[in-house]
PDB file of C-alpha atoms in Angstrom:
ATOM      1  CA  UNK A 579      -4.590  -4.968   7.229  1.00 74.00           C
ATOM      2  CA  UNK A 580      -2.757  -6.782  11.176  1.00 75.00           C
ATOM      3  CA  UNK A 581      -5.038  -3.825  12.445  1.00 79.00           C
ATOM      4  CA  UNK A 582      -8.550  -5.019  11.070  1.00 81.00           C
ATOM      5  CA  UNK A 583      -7.758  -8.664  11.797  1.00 81.00           C
ATOM      6  CA  UNK A 584      -7.539  -7.459  15.402  1.00 79.00           C
ATOM      7  CA  UNK A 585     -11.347  -4.693  14.981  1.00 81.00           C
ATOM      8  CA  UNK A 586     -12.187  -7.706  13.543  1.00 81.00           C
ATOM      9  CA  UNK A 587     -11.326 -10.225  16.570  1.00 80.00           C
ATOM     10  CA  UNK A 588     -12.287  -7.952  19.230  1.00 80.00           C
ATOM     11  CA  UNK A 589     -15.557  -7.437  17.969  1.00 78.00           C
ATOM     12  CA  UNK A 590     -15.441 -11.810  17.340  1.00 75.00           C
ATOM     13  CA  UNK A 591     -14.585 -12.977  21.005  1.00 75.00           C
ATOM     14  CA  UNK A 592     -18.427 -14.006  22.034  1.00 70.00           C
ATOM     15  CA  UNK A 593     -17.949 -16.465  19.309  1.00 68.00           C
ATOM     16  CA  UNK A 594     -15.078 -18.365  19.927  1.00 65.00           C
ATOM     17  CA  UNK A 595     -15.656 -20.974  22.342  1.00 60.00           C
ATOM     18  CA  UNK A 596     -13.692 -21.066  26.018  1.00 63.00           C
ATOM     19  CA  UNK A 597     -14.471 -24.669  27.056  1.00 58.00           C
ATOM     20  CA  UNK A 598     -10.807 -24.864  27.527  1.00 53.00           C
ATOM     21  CA  UNK A 599      -9.710 -27.196  25.281  1.00 57.00           C
ATOM     22  CA  UNK A 600      -6.647 -25.511  23.157  1.00 52.00           C
ATOM     23  CA  UNK A 601      -8.271 -24.322  19.585  1.00 58.00           C
ATOM     24  CA  UNK A 602      -8.112 -26.477  16.492  1.00 64.00           C
ATOM     25  CA  UNK A 603      -5.815 -25.161  14.170  1.00 65.00           C
ATOM     26  CA  UNK A 604      -6.855 -25.515  10.813  1.00 69.00           C
ATOM     27  CA  UNK A 605      -4.781 -27.597   8.057  1.00 78.00           C
ATOM     28  CA  UNK A 606      -4.964 -24.035   5.885  1.00 76.00           C
ATOM     29  CA  UNK A 607      -3.630 -21.956   9.215  1.00 75.00           C
ATOM     30  CA  UNK A 608      -0.801 -24.570   9.840  1.00 80.00           C
ATOM     31  CA  UNK A 609       0.535 -24.872   5.985  1.00 85.00           C
ATOM     32  CA  UNK A 610       0.158 -21.005   6.365  1.00 84.00           C
ATOM     33  CA  UNK A 611       2.256 -20.139   9.513  1.00 83.00           C
ATOM     34  CA  UNK A 612       5.280 -23.093   8.752  1.00 87.00           C
ATOM     35  CA  UNK A 613       5.583 -21.312   5.053  1.00 87.00           C
ATOM     36  CA  UNK A 614       5.912 -18.259   6.747  1.00 86.00           C
ATOM     37  CA  UNK A 615       7.923 -19.560  10.135  1.00 85.00           C
ATOM     38  CA  UNK A 616      10.418 -21.316   7.413  1.00 87.00           C
ATOM     39  CA  UNK A 617      10.419 -18.273   4.309  1.00 85.00           C
ATOM     40  CA  UNK A 618      11.289 -16.054   7.310  1.00 84.00           C
ATOM     41  CA  UNK A 619      14.302 -18.216   9.014  1.00 83.00           C
ATOM     42  CA  UNK A 620      15.929 -18.235   5.481  1.00 82.00           C
ATOM     43  CA  UNK A 621      15.735 -15.071   4.795  1.00 78.00           C
ATOM     44  CA  UNK A 622      16.405 -13.724   7.988  1.00 78.00           C
ATOM     45  CA  UNK A 623      19.563 -15.873   8.266  1.00 78.00           C
ATOM     46  CA  UNK A 624      21.254 -13.888   5.365  1.00 71.00           C
ATOM     47  CA  UNK A 625      21.288  -9.613   6.847  1.00 65.00           C
ATOM     48  CA  UNK A 626      21.354  -8.244   3.695  1.00 62.00           C
ATOM     49  CA  UNK A 627      17.747 -10.214   3.114  1.00 64.00           C
ATOM     50  CA  UNK A 628      15.735  -8.600   5.349  1.00 67.00           C
ATOM     51  CA  UNK A 629      13.230  -6.593   3.245  1.00 72.00           C
ATOM     52  CA  UNK A 630      13.263  -9.452   0.789  1.00 73.00           C
ATOM     53  CA  UNK A 631      10.818 -11.385   4.400  1.00 75.00           C
ATOM     54  CA  UNK A 632       8.158  -8.846   3.914  1.00 77.00           C
ATOM     55  CA  UNK A 633       7.265  -9.836   0.906  1.00 79.00           C
ATOM     56  CA  UNK A 634       7.058 -13.285  -0.600  1.00 80.00           C
ATOM     57  CA  UNK A 635       5.276 -15.185   2.515  1.00 82.00           C
ATOM     58  CA  UNK A 636       4.293 -12.968   4.713  1.00 84.00           C
ATOM     59  CA  UNK A 637       2.803 -10.632   1.919  1.00 86.00           C
ATOM     60  CA  UNK A 638       0.436 -13.889   0.679  1.00 86.00           C
ATOM     61  CA  UNK A 639      -0.454 -14.207   4.523  1.00 87.00           C
ATOM     62  CA  UNK A 640      -1.361 -11.019   4.659  1.00 87.00           C
ATOM     63  CA  UNK A 641      -3.880 -11.580   1.895  1.00 89.00           C
ATOM     64  CA  UNK A 642      -5.107 -14.041   2.831  1.00 87.00           C
ATOM     65  CA  UNK A 643      -6.238 -12.232   6.109  1.00 87.00           C
ATOM     66  CA  UNK A 644      -7.591 -10.324   3.244  1.00 89.00           C
ATOM     67  CA  UNK A 645      -9.738 -12.558   1.790  1.00 88.00           C
ATOM     68  CA  UNK A 646     -10.318 -13.733   5.486  1.00 86.00           C
ATOM     69  CA  UNK A 647     -12.511 -11.022   7.248  1.00 88.00           C
ATOM     70  CA  UNK A 648     -14.202 -10.289   3.312  1.00 89.00           C
ATOM     71  CA  UNK A 649     -15.361 -14.247   4.445  1.00 86.00           C
ATOM     72  CA  UNK A 650     -16.681 -13.311   7.383  1.00 84.00           C
ATOM     73  CA  UNK A 651     -18.524 -10.236   6.263  1.00 84.00           C
ATOM     74  CA  UNK A 652     -21.260 -13.320   3.859  1.00 84.00           C
ATOM     75  CA  UNK A 653     -22.932 -15.550   6.208  1.00 80.00           C
ATOM     76  CA  UNK A 654     -22.141 -18.457   6.689  1.00 78.00           C
ATOM     77  CA  UNK A 655     -22.635 -21.260   8.863  1.00 83.00           C
ATOM     78  CA  UNK A 656     -21.771 -21.410  12.407  1.00 80.00           C
ATOM     79  CA  UNK A 657     -18.954 -23.804  12.727  1.00 80.00           C
ATOM     80  CA  UNK A 658     -17.268 -22.607   9.037  1.00 82.00           C
ATOM     81  CA  UNK A 659     -17.509 -18.982  10.948  1.00 82.00           C
ATOM     82  CA  UNK A 660     -15.298 -20.326  13.315  1.00 82.00           C
ATOM     83  CA  UNK A 661     -12.832 -21.902  11.416  1.00 83.00           C
ATOM     84  CA  UNK A 662     -11.917 -18.649   9.685  1.00 83.00           C
ATOM     85  CA  UNK A 663     -11.733 -16.786  12.826  1.00 84.00           C
ATOM     86  CA  UNK A 664      -8.991 -19.063  13.991  1.00 84.00           C
ATOM     87  CA  UNK A 665      -7.030 -19.511  11.198  1.00 85.00           C
ATOM     88  CA  UNK A 666      -7.474 -15.471  10.887  1.00 86.00           C
ATOM     89  CA  UNK A 667      -6.151 -15.360  15.053  1.00 85.00           C
ATOM     90  CA  UNK A 668      -3.431 -18.058  13.885  1.00 86.00           C
ATOM     91  CA  UNK A 669      -2.572 -16.474  11.338  1.00 85.00           C
ATOM     92  CA  UNK A 670      -1.976 -12.769  13.439  1.00 87.00           C
ATOM     93  CA  UNK A 671       0.127 -14.321  16.203  1.00 86.00           C
ATOM     94  CA  UNK A 672       2.844 -15.560  13.089  1.00 86.00           C
ATOM     95  CA  UNK A 673       2.217 -12.125  11.218  1.00 86.00           C
ATOM     96  CA  UNK A 674       3.234 -10.082  14.252  1.00 86.00           C
ATOM     97  CA  UNK A 675       6.014 -12.324  14.964  1.00 86.00           C
ATOM     98  CA  UNK A 676       7.688 -11.775  12.074  1.00 84.00           C
ATOM     99  CA  UNK A 677       7.034  -7.709  12.431  1.00 84.00           C
ATOM    100  CA  UNK A 678       8.114  -7.747  16.084  1.00 85.00           C
ATOM    101  CA  UNK A 679      11.780  -9.631  15.387  1.00 82.00           C
ATOM    102  CA  UNK A 680      12.142  -7.265  12.490  1.00 80.00           C
ATOM    103  CA  UNK A 681      11.039  -4.786  15.052  1.00 79.00           C
ATOM    104  CA  UNK A 682       8.062  -3.139  12.881  1.00 76.00           C
ATOM    105  CA  UNK A 683       5.827  -4.869  15.644  1.00 74.00           C
ATOM    106  CA  UNK A 684       4.460  -1.261  18.176  1.00 68.00           C
ATOM    107  CA  UNK A 685       4.828  -1.913  21.729  1.00 66.00           C
ATOM    108  CA  UNK A 686       1.144  -0.938  21.908  1.00 63.00           C
ATOM    109  CA  UNK A 687      -2.152  -1.533  20.054  1.00 59.00           C
ATOM    110  CA  UNK A 688      -2.789   0.706  16.820  1.00 57.00           C
ATOM    111  CA  UNK A 689      -5.898   1.788  19.563  1.00 58.00           C
ATOM    112  CA  UNK A 690      -3.266   3.234  21.898  1.00 61.00           C
ATOM    113  CA  UNK A 691      -1.433   4.919  18.932  1.00 55.00           C
ATOM    114  CA  UNK A 692      -4.204   6.347  17.183  1.00 59.00           C
ATOM    115  CA  UNK A 693      -5.705   7.872  21.075  1.00 60.00           C
ATOM    116  CA  UNK A 694      -1.865   9.575  21.717  1.00 58.00           C
ATOM    117  CA  UNK A 695      -1.078  10.785  18.479  1.00 61.00           C
ATOM    118  CA  UNK A 696      -4.824  12.855  19.072  1.00 57.00           C
ATOM    119  CA  UNK A 697      -4.022  13.963  22.804  1.00 61.00           C
ATOM    120  CA  UNK A 698      -0.323  14.443  21.355  1.00 64.00           C
ATOM    121  CA  UNK A 699      -1.737  16.262  18.270  1.00 55.00           C
ATOM    122  CA  UNK A 700      -3.999  18.458  21.163  1.00 59.00           C
ATOM    123  CA  UNK A 701      -1.640  19.028  23.804  1.00 64.00           C
ATOM    124  CA  UNK A 702       1.075  20.509  20.599  1.00 59.00           C
ATOM    125  CA  UNK A 703      -1.850  22.048  18.759  1.00 55.00           C
ATOM    126  CA  UNK A 704      -4.313  23.267  20.677  1.00 54.00           C
ATOM    127  CA  UNK A 705      -5.638  26.250  18.785  1.00 56.00           C
ATOM    128  CA  UNK A 706      -6.945  22.632  15.529  1.00 51.00           C
ATOM    129  CA  UNK A 707     -10.335  21.525  15.754  1.00 52.00           C
ATOM    130  CA  UNK A 708     -10.563  17.786  14.826  1.00 48.00           C
TER     131      UNK A 708
END
């Protein structure tokens, strides 16, 4: 889900206005990120609950990302599309921050990891054709 979000945002980068003004965060994005942040802090305050953070608000945030990605595939007015893109950017930042704190965020992009894995496999198994 996060990779799909990053790929979509990369493709839609030219649609995002770059007028020097900070992007406006939608109330829904603020609510989702706030809920994710609050639940993360509460559940992380007890070391025994670290696995619980991957459910609840975190899972809802990922489901929301999937729904927003589906919305982007549908025809929309430009202003609505820009709001969806901005919402995706904000949610992606919040989810990435949680994964980073948990040590689950790779130090490089998913595409770099995929490329590294591919070239590593070629190096150690040169006779295998992909």
